[in-house]
Amino acid sequence: MSGDGKTGFFGRWLGGTKQDDVKAKGDKPAENEPPEDVTGASVGEESAAIVHADASVEEATDAAVAETEVTETEVTEIEKDDVSVRDVSAKDDLAEDTVSPEIAPALATDNVVEEVAETKKSWFSRLKSGLSKSSTKLADGISGIFTKRKLDDEAIEELEDLLIQSDLGVAMAMRITERLAATRYDKEISDEEVKAVLAEEVEAILSPVAQPLVLSGAHKPEILLMVGVNGAGKTTTIGKYAQKFRAEGKSVMMAAGDTFRAAAIDQLKVWGERTGAQVIARDVGADASGLVYDALTAAKEAGSDVLMIDTAGRLQNKANLMAELEKIVRVIKKIDDQAPHHVLLTLDATTGQNAMNQVDIFQKVAGVTGLVMTKLDGSARGGILVAIADKYKLPIHAVGVGEGIDDMQAFDPKDFAGAIANISPETAG
């Protein structure tokens, strides 16, 4: 595979090419900002250094094979540095010169399959790492309960408490313990068996709501309204979706509706420059609903396929701020009574049970149609997504385990279930 900027299967889901990360100016350089620039030598340069100019073809081939024997940990580290380990390698360079025409097509197919599998494995590794605090707490707790022990009433009660404390919810906890009690009561059961049941039940709850965000094409522009509390990652999520839609050939316009923070406005402008999307912005302190009206009018005149509207972060228990969000929705409906067509609630995984309350309030005020969960990296509260899915049945479009472009992916329930139960996705289900 040549070093043309491709990022593999999941990279293509988010736009196909890696962009140089740019950090927006502002006083809050955290989750809402685009990723920072990544510098350093490319993998291609490292690989090229292995093969001496005077080496024989046999020596070069041996060096290339040795170079491609990279451990999973090394691959993960390279990908974290926003570099694809397969972009340019000594093996790829030599293959063009040494592989016969008859063998080359088969090898090319094998390379594609290997790349997809390797990328998939890498994403699961990042997701599992991000959920490690949640999964380790669960796994250790389960192991502590079911070490050479029968499944009795006391063990069931302890397991229920553990699952509830892990934010999976009362309903999910009861579902798991009832299933175990129905088949294994008063029998010895291992911690691995319990974790397998946990993964199966989590996947069963999440599978119906795992729905990637897809534009219908029935509206022009198709309007996406991004809502959520302060610091949940709304602006960054808009930028990543803008890159995805632009890569699909759609014309995109973004509205900087968070008029309270100069940093948020600047940040969206940076995403606009990176993705080639037009940004409608006003000065700090401008009326947000007026800006949204102007943006929607401009999007219609320009014939834009997509209009994504950022909004100010607001606490769900602040009535005046929620009333302002209601006003924005009313303004949108004055121009298009069927809009907004998508209302995405960005949830911060670290907020735990508070996220349940956010879904409830924002759904009533803005009519939430789908969820994006961010900051699963390092969160001890990842189980809350299961409880939310079980109660609200809202589509989960994507999850994020970092601020890089490839750190937000379409939601995969099997991967998530395996990560939360601390088992491989092959074992889950």
Coordinates of C-alpha atoms in Angstrom, one line a residue, residues 72-273:
E72 CA 0.4 -5.3 18.6
T73 CA 1.7 -2.8 21.2
E74 CA 4.0 -1.2 18.6
V75 CA 1.3 -1.0 16.0
T76 CA -1.0 0.7 18.6
E77 CA 1.7 3.2 19.5
I78 CA 2.4 4.0 15.8
E79 CA -1.3 4.6 15.2
K80 CA -1.6 6.8 18.2
D81 CA 1.1 9.0 16.5
D82 CA -1.4 9.3 13.6
V83 CA 0.8 7.3 11.2
S84 CA -0.3 4.2 9.4
V85 CA 2.2 1.4 9.8
R86 CA 1.2 0.1 6.3
D87 CA 1.5 3.3 4.4
V88 CA 5.2 2.8 3.3
S89 CA 7.1 -0.3 4.3
A90 CA 10.3 -2.0 3.0
K91 CA 8.2 -5.0 2.3
D92 CA 5.8 -3.1 0.1
D93 CA 8.7 -1.4 -1.7
L94 CA 10.4 -4.6 -2.5
A95 CA 7.2 -6.4 -3.5
E96 CA 6.9 -4.3 -6.6
D97 CA 10.4 -5.3 -7.8
T98 CA 10.6 -8.9 -6.7
V99 CA 7.1 -10.5 -6.8
S100 CA 6.1 -12.1 -10.1
P101 CA 3.1 -10.8 -11.9
E102 CA 1.3 -14.1 -11.3
I103 CA 1.6 -13.9 -7.5
A104 CA 1.2 -10.1 -7.2
P105 CA -2.7 -10.0 -7.4
A106 CA -3.1 -12.7 -4.7
L107 CA -0.7 -10.9 -2.4
A108 CA -2.4 -7.6 -3.0
T109 CA -5.8 -9.2 -1.9
D110 CA -4.1 -10.7 1.1
N111 CA -2.7 -7.3 2.1
V112 CA -6.1 -5.7 1.9
V113 CA -7.6 -8.4 4.1
E114 CA -4.7 -8.2 6.6
E115 CA -5.0 -4.4 6.7
V116 CA -8.7 -4.4 7.5
A117 CA -8.2 -7.1 10.2
E118 CA -5.3 -5.3 11.7
T119 CA -7.2 -2.0 11.7
K120 CA -10.2 -3.7 13.3
K121 CA -8.0 -5.2 15.9
S122 CA -6.3 -1.9 16.6
W123 CA -9.7 -0.1 17.1
F124 CA -10.8 -2.8 19.5
S125 CA -7.5 -2.4 21.4
R126 CA -8.1 1.3 21.7
L127 CA -11.7 0.8 22.8
K128 CA -10.7 -1.8 25.3
S129 CA -7.9 0.4 26.6
G130 CA -10.3 3.3 26.9
L131 CA -12.8 1.3 28.8
S132 CA -10.1 -0.4 30.9
K133 CA -11.2 1.4 34.2
S134 CA -14.8 0.1 33.7
S135 CA -13.8 -3.3 32.5
T136 CA -11.1 -3.9 35.1
K137 CA -13.5 -3.0 37.9
L138 CA -16.0 -5.4 36.6
A139 CA -13.6 -8.2 35.8
D140 CA -11.9 -8.0 39.2
G141 CA -15.2 -7.8 41.0
I142 CA -16.5 -10.9 39.1
S143 CA -13.3 -12.8 39.7
G144 CA -13.5 -12.0 43.4
I145 CA -17.1 -13.3 43.7
F146 CA -16.8 -16.4 41.6
T147 CA -13.5 -18.0 42.7
K148 CA -14.2 -21.6 43.4
R149 CA -17.8 -20.8 44.4
K150 CA -21.3 -22.0 43.7
L151 CA -23.9 -19.6 42.4
D152 CA -26.0 -19.1 45.5
D153 CA -28.2 -16.2 46.7
E154 CA -25.3 -14.4 48.3
A155 CA -23.2 -14.5 45.1
I156 CA -26.2 -13.3 43.0
E157 CA -26.7 -10.4 45.3
E158 CA -23.0 -9.4 45.2
L159 CA -23.0 -9.6 41.4
E160 CA -26.1 -7.4 41.2
D161 CA -24.5 -4.8 43.4
L162 CA -21.3 -4.9 41.3
L163 CA -23.2 -4.4 38.0
I164 CA -25.3 -1.5 39.4
Q165 CA -22.2 0.2 40.8
S166 CA -20.7 -0.1 37.3
D167 CA -23.5 2.1 35.9
L168 CA -25.0 -0.7 33.9
G169 CA -28.4 -0.1 35.5
V170 CA -30.8 -2.0 37.7
A171 CA -32.7 -3.6 34.8
M172 CA -29.5 -4.9 33.2
A173 CA -28.2 -6.2 36.5
M174 CA -31.4 -8.1 37.2
R175 CA -31.5 -9.5 33.6
I176 CA -28.0 -10.9 33.9
T177 CA -28.4 -12.5 37.4
E178 CA -31.8 -14.0 36.5
R179 CA -30.3 -15.6 33.4
L180 CA -27.4 -17.1 35.4
A181 CA -29.8 -18.2 38.2
A182 CA -32.1 -20.0 35.7
T183 CA -29.3 -22.3 34.5
R184 CA -26.5 -22.4 37.0
Y185 CA -28.1 -21.9 40.4
D186 CA -26.3 -23.9 43.1
K187 CA -23.7 -25.0 40.7
E188 CA -20.1 -24.0 40.4
I189 CA -19.5 -21.3 37.8
S190 CA -16.3 -19.6 36.7
D191 CA -15.7 -15.9 36.3
E192 CA -15.1 -16.4 32.6
E193 CA -18.6 -17.9 32.2
V194 CA -20.1 -14.9 34.0
K195 CA -18.2 -12.4 31.8
A196 CA -19.3 -14.2 28.7
V197 CA -23.0 -13.9 29.8
L198 CA -22.4 -10.2 30.6
A199 CA -21.0 -9.6 27.1
E200 CA -23.9 -11.4 25.5
E201 CA -26.5 -9.4 27.4
V202 CA -24.8 -6.1 26.8
E203 CA -24.6 -6.9 23.1
A204 CA -28.3 -7.8 23.0
I205 CA -29.2 -4.5 24.5
L206 CA -26.9 -2.4 22.2
S207 CA -27.4 -4.1 18.9
P208 CA -30.8 -2.7 18.1
V209 CA -29.6 0.9 18.7
A210 CA -26.2 0.7 16.9
Q211 CA -27.0 2.8 13.9
P212 CA -24.4 4.9 12.1
L213 CA -25.5 8.4 11.2
V214 CA -26.8 8.3 7.6
L215 CA -28.1 11.3 5.7
S216 CA -31.4 10.6 3.9
G217 CA -30.8 13.0 1.1
A218 CA -34.5 13.9 1.2
H219 CA -33.8 17.4 2.4
K220 CA -31.5 20.1 1.2
P221 CA -29.9 21.2 3.3
E222 CA -30.2 18.3 5.8
I223 CA -29.9 20.0 9.2
L224 CA -28.0 18.5 12.1
L225 CA -28.3 20.3 15.5
M226 CA -25.6 19.4 18.0
V227 CA -26.6 19.7 21.7
G228 CA -25.0 18.8 25.0
V229 CA -23.5 20.2 28.2
N230 CA -20.3 22.1 28.5
G231 CA -17.2 20.2 27.5
A232 CA -18.9 17.1 26.1
G233 CA -17.1 17.5 22.7
K234 CA -19.8 18.9 20.5
T235 CA -17.6 21.1 18.3
T236 CA -15.0 18.4 17.8
T237 CA -17.7 15.9 16.8
I238 CA -19.1 18.4 14.3
G239 CA -15.7 18.7 12.8
K240 CA -15.2 15.0 12.4
Y241 CA -18.6 14.5 10.8
A242 CA -17.9 17.4 8.5
Q243 CA -14.8 15.6 7.3
K244 CA -16.8 12.4 6.8
F245 CA -19.5 14.1 4.7
R246 CA -17.0 16.1 2.7
A247 CA -15.2 12.9 1.8
E248 CA -18.5 11.5 0.6
G249 CA -18.7 14.4 -1.8
K250 CA -21.3 16.4 0.0
S251 CA -21.3 20.2 0.3
V252 CA -21.2 21.2 4.0
M253 CA -21.9 24.4 5.9
M254 CA -21.4 24.8 9.6
A255 CA -22.9 27.4 11.9
A256 CA -20.9 28.6 15.0
G257 CA -24.0 28.8 17.3
D258 CA -21.9 28.8 20.5
T259 CA -21.6 32.6 20.5
F260 CA -20.6 32.7 24.2
R261 CA -17.0 31.5 23.6
A262 CA -14.5 33.0 21.2
A263 CA -12.5 29.7 21.3
A264 CA -15.5 27.7 20.1
I265 CA -16.0 30.1 17.2
D266 CA -12.3 29.9 16.2
Q267 CA -12.3 26.2 16.6
L268 CA -15.1 25.7 14.2
K269 CA -13.4 28.0 11.7
V270 CA -10.3 25.8 11.9
W271 CA -12.4 22.7 11.2
G272 CA -14.0 24.6 8.2
E273 CA -10.5 25.3 6.8

